[in-house]
Structure formats: structure tokens, C-alpha cells
Backbone as a ProteinNet text record, in pm:
[ID]
protein_1_A
[PRIMARY]
FTQAMHHAGKPVGLICIAPAMAPRLFGQDVICTIGTDEGTAAAIEAMGGQHQACAVHEIVIDRQRKLVTTPAYMLAGSISEAASGIGKLVEQVLLLTD
[TERTIARY]
-13309.4	-13186.8	-13067.4	-13059.8	-12947.6	-12947.7	-13064.4	-13071.7	-13035.5	-13076.2	-13041.5	-12890.7	-12827.1	-12681.2	-12614.8	-12664.2	-12609.3	-12626.6	-12745.7	-12771.2	-12689	-12648	-12562	-12414.5	-12384.9	-12247.3	-12165.6	-12232.2	-12163.1	-12143.1	-12034	-12013.1	-12105.2	-12137.8	-12226	-12159.7	-12167.9	-12120.6	-12237	-12249.3	-12354	-12288.7	-12334.3	-12275.8	-12382.4	-12334	-12415.7	-12519.5	-12647.9	-12754.1	-12795.8	-12760.7	-12802.4	-12767.6	-12652.9	-12624.5	-12728.1	-12811.9	-12916.5	-13015.1	-13020.9	-13108	-13040.5	-12913.6	-12837.2	-12901.6	-12952.6	-13014.5	-13136.5	-13210.8	-13327.6	-13284	-13173.7	-13125.8	-13042.7	-12960.3	-12862.1	-12886.2	-12981.8	-13016.2	-12945.7	-12974.1	-12921.9	-12769.5	-12714.4	-12571	-12485.5	-12548	-12471.1	-12387.7	-12266	-12175	-12171.9	-12194.5	-12197.8	-12169	-12163.3	-12143.1	-12223	-12265.1	-12316.4	-12234.5	-12125.8	-12039.1	-12050.2	-12096	-12100.6	-12235.7	-12336.5	-12467.9	-12530.7	-12543.7	-12589.8	-12732.9	-12820.2	-12958.9	-12973.4	-12904.2	-12910.1	-12840.6	-12729.4	-12659.5	-12750.7	-12825.3	-12917.9	-13028.8	-13075.9	-13178.9	-13124.4	-13000.1	-12936.8	-12928.7	-12885.4	-12874.2	-13012.5	-13114.4	-13249.8	-13305	-13260.3	-13303.1	-13218.2	-13118.8	-13038.2	-12901.6	-12865.5	-12733.9	-12628.4	-12504.9	-12392.3	-12328.3	-12350.1	-12292.9	-12152.5	-12060.9	-11926	-11904.9	-11870.6	-11840.5	-11721.3	-11722.3	-11623.1	-11604.9	-11481.9	-11453.5	-11493.9	-11511.9	-11558.8	-11467.1	-11338.1	-11242.8	-11216.8	-11293.8	-11274.3	-11392	-11373.6	-11478	-11490.5	-11604.4	-11626.6	-11664.1	-11601.4	-11623.2	-11683	-11794	-11849.7	-11809	-11699.6	-11644.4	-11736	-11807.4	-11898.2	-12005.2	-12053.1	-12160.9	-12112	-11982.1	-11923.2	-11990.3	-12006.2	-12067.7	-11964	-11954.8	-11862.8	-11946.2	-11922.7	-11999	-11905.5	-11951.4	-11877	-11977	-11944	-12038.3	-12067.1	-11972.5	-11988.7	-12052.7	-12165.8	-12225.9	-12295.6	-12293.9	-12339.5	-12240.8	-12114.4	-12011.5	-11940.6	-11936	-11853.5	-11902	-11805.4	-11834.1	-11804.7	-11747.5	-11713.8	-11711.6	-11710.8	-11703.8	-11575	-11465.2	-11337.5	-11334.6	-11399.3	-11407.9	-11488.4	-11601.8	-11684.9	-11611.9	-11541.5	-11472.3	-11364.8	-11301.4	-11194.5	-11247.2	-11357.6	-11416.8	-11482.3	-11548.7	-11615.6	-11512.9	-11399.9	-11294.7	-11245	-11225.6	-11183.4	-11290.4	-11416.3	-11526.7	-11526.6	-11517.9	-11519.2	-11402	-11285	-11166.5	-11189.1	-11244.8	-11266.5	-11375	-11482.8	-11588	-11528	-11443.2	-11380.6	-11290.5	-11219.6	-11133.6	-11215.2	-11336.4	-11421.6	-11496.1	-11485.6	-11554.3	-11489.4	-11570.7	-11518.9	-11471
-5870.2	-5816.1	-5848.9	-5973.6	-6015	-5938.5	-5921.6	-5845.3	-5699	-5641.6	-5503.1	-5488	-5582.9	-5579.5	-5587.1	-5677	-5692.9	-5563.9	-5506.1	-5383	-5265	-5271.6	-5167.6	-5192.4	-5300.8	-5329.9	-5397.7	-5450.4	-5516.9	-5664.7	-5723.7	-5866.5	-5949.8	-6068.8	-6160.4	-6297.5	-6366	-6502.5	-6594.5	-6704.6	-6803.3	-6939	-7009.9	-7139.7	-7248.8	-7371.9	-7492.4	-7496.9	-7506.8	-7514.3	-7376.1	-7270.3	-7134.4	-7095.1	-7137.6	-7100.3	-7151.8	-7247.5	-7294.9	-7182.7	-7079.3	-6964.3	-6858.2	-6874.4	-6771.3	-6724.7	-6813.1	-6762.7	-6673.4	-6703.7	-6621.2	-6486.9	-6487.9	-6366.3	-6276.9	-6337.9	-6262.4	-6265.7	-6344.6	-6346.9	-6453.7	-6451.7	-6548.7	-6547.8	-6664.8	-6686.2	-6661.5	-6647.8	-6636.2	-6763.6	-6748.2	-6860.8	-6893.6	-7021.7	-7059.9	-7208.7	-7254.4	-7396.4	-7439.9	-7565.3	-7633.9	-7760.1	-7771.9	-7888.5	-7979.8	-8104	-8203.4	-8273.6	-8228.5	-8291.9	-8264.1	-8367.8	-8351.7	-8299.5	-8342.7	-8297.9	-8149.8	-8103.2	-7961	-7877.2	-7926.7	-7856.3	-7843.7	-7949.3	-7945.2	-7843	-7830.8	-7731.4	-7589.8	-7566.9	-7435.9	-7404.1	-7501.7	-7483.2	-7459.9	-7530.9	-7515	-7375.2	-7311.9	-7175.3	-7070.4	-7114.8	-7020.7	-6991.4	-7058.6	-7039.5	-7127	-7098.4	-7179.9	-7243.3	-7372.9	-7442.5	-7490.5	-7471.8	-7526.9	-7625.5	-7748.2	-7847.9	-7798.3	-7829	-7772.2	-7865.2	-7878.9	-7956.8	-7878.1	-7947.3	-7886	-7774.2	-7784.2	-7684.9	-7570.7	-7565.1	-7463	-7366.7	-7261	-7161.2	-7137.9	-7083.3	-7039.4	-6892.1	-6812.5	-6668.1	-6623.1	-6551	-6482.1	-6335.9	-6297.2	-6162.4	-6052.3	-6077.7	-5977.4	-5939.8	-6038.3	-6014.7	-6003.7	-6016.5	-6015.8	-6120.2	-6239.7	-6351	-6459.5	-6505.5	-6612.7	-6725	-6849.1	-6963.6	-7077.9	-7161.7	-7280.7	-7388.1	-7515.9	-7623.5	-7647.1	-7621.9	-7645.7	-7783.3	-7785.2	-7913	-7988.7	-7935.3	-8016.2	-8131.2	-8111.2	-8214.2	-8248.8	-8157	-8174	-8288.4	-8361.7	-8467	-8424.4	-8303.9	-8252.8	-8100.7	-8043.3	-7898	-7845.5	-7913.9	-7866.2	-7868.2	-7965.6	-7967.5	-7848.6	-7822.8	-7709.3	-7578.2	-7569.1	-7445.2	-7406.7	-7502.7	-7470.4	-7388.3	-7427.6	-7351.4	-7223.1	-7228.7	-7109.8	-7000.8	-7039	-6941.5	-6873	-6949.9	-6892.1	-6798.2	-6837.8	-6754	-6620.3	-6622.6	-6498.5	-6409.1	-6468.5	-6392.2	-6324.1	-6398	-6341.5	-6235	-6255.3	-6153.5	-6023.7	-6033.9	-5914.2	-5846.3	-5924.4	-5867.4	-5797	-5841.9	-5781.3	-5657.3	-5629.3	-5514	-5385.4	-5293.5	-5164.5	-5077.9
487.2	542.7	452.6	409.5	324	192.9	132.6	8.5	32.2	144	175.5	191.3	256.9	271.3	134.1	50.1	-84.4	-165.7	-162.5	-237.9	-185.9	-60.4	-2.5	-34.1	-106.8	-144.6	-36.4	64.3	174.4	142.5	186.5	164.9	253	203.4	275.1	277.5	390.3	402.6	435.1	361.5	386	409.4	512.6	545.3	547.2	536.7	546.8	434.8	466.2	365.8	317.5	388.1	351.8	208.6	151.9	13.3	-87.3	-48.6	-138.7	-171.8	-88.5	-113.2	-200.2	-231.8	-302.4	-433.2	-518.1	-641.2	-614.8	-511.4	-476.4	-415.4	-342.8	-277.1	-367.9	-454.6	-532.6	-683.1	-729.3	-870.4	-951.8	-1079.8	-1175.2	-1178.5	-1199.5	-1217.8	-1093.2	-976.3	-853.1	-836.4	-789.7	-768.8	-619.8	-585.8	-444.8	-430.1	-304.6	-276.1	-154.1	-156.8	-38.8	-16	-90.9	-77.8	-196.8	-171.9	-278.7	-291.1	-219.8	-226.1	-362.5	-442.4	-580.5	-590.4	-500.7	-504.6	-476.1	-373.2	-338.8	-445.2	-496.6	-604.8	-726.6	-758.6	-871.8	-849	-725.3	-693.3	-712.1	-671.4	-690.9	-840.3	-917.9	-1063.3	-1125.5	-1079.2	-1132.4	-1105.8	-998	-966.2	-1037.7	-1114.8	-1191.5	-1134	-1024.6	-964.5	-1028.4	-996.7	-1042.7	-920.5	-904.3	-789.4	-822.4	-725.8	-737.8	-624	-658.1	-555.4	-473.8	-345.3	-255.1	-135	-88.2	32.5	157.1	266.3	391	439.9	412	462.4	363.9	256.1	153.6	146.2	67.4	44	-105.8	-145.5	-283.5	-276.5	-362.3	-361	-493.6	-486.7	-602.2	-583.3	-643.2	-622.8	-673.8	-781.5	-836.8	-734.3	-660.7	-564	-420.1	-400.3	-266	-177.1	-232.2	-160.7	-136.9	-12.1	24.7	85.2	39.2	89	125.8	218.5	259.9	303.1	284.3	314.6	463.2	550.3	694.2	719.9	787.8	827.9	715.3	593.9	480.6	459.3	504.9	490.8	620.9	713.6	834	921.8	974.8	1069.8	1212.2	1226.3	1358.9	1356.6	1475.4	1487.4	1426.3	1448	1395.3	1243.2	1181.1	1034.9	983.6	1044.4	1004	1027.7	1139.3	1176	1075.4	1012.5	918.4	801.3	742.4	632.8	679.8	794.5	847.3	879.2	935.4	964.8	838.3	731.7	604.1	549.1	564.5	518.4	590.1	721.4	799.3	758.8	743.8	703.5	567.7	473	339.4	341.1	416.6	426.2	480.1	580.9	636.5	533.7	453.4	349	241.2	216.6	114.3	163.7	292.9	350	299.9	255.7	207.3	321.2
[MASK]
++++++++++++++++++++++++++++++++++++++++++++++++++++++++++++++++++++++++++++++++++++++++++++++++++

């Protein structure tokens, strides 16, 4: 489903651990974040992705692929912490919608 959305030119948002699948879903050099977990970031890089460290309240955007990612519970200690990044992600995904 995610690949079909991507191939249709639709924006995709991935949160928490889901961005770890980004290289498999979007191909080599996809830009994404899972926050600051070095092991997971290394796995993303090993699969050909480009991981960007990111705070819980921030997002990373791969504009070429219309992919928006945020760490959410990879870093969040509370619902409100996770919600800050997730809200930004949803807003950006909507802005990228054709």
C-alpha cells in the first residue's frame, strides 16, 4: 500500500520505528529519521537510506519522495511529546498533497 501511494505521487508520513522500513519502501538514498537511536540509524544506513538525527518534536522531509518522518515514541516520554512531532508531520503531509 505504501509503495502504491508513493508511485501514485502521494505524500507518505511514517512515525516511530516505521521509518526504519523507508529504504525498503522508497529505495536508495531516501532521507528519514527515527530520532537518535544509533543502532536503528545504522540499520537504515546499511539498507541504503540517509538517516538524519532529529528531536522528538521535529520532522524530517524527503521532498523528492514526498516522505515525512518523525521519531514519536522512539524518543517521546509522554503522549504530548509524541504529539508535537506527529502534528507537524500530519500538517506537512497535507501540504504536500497535490
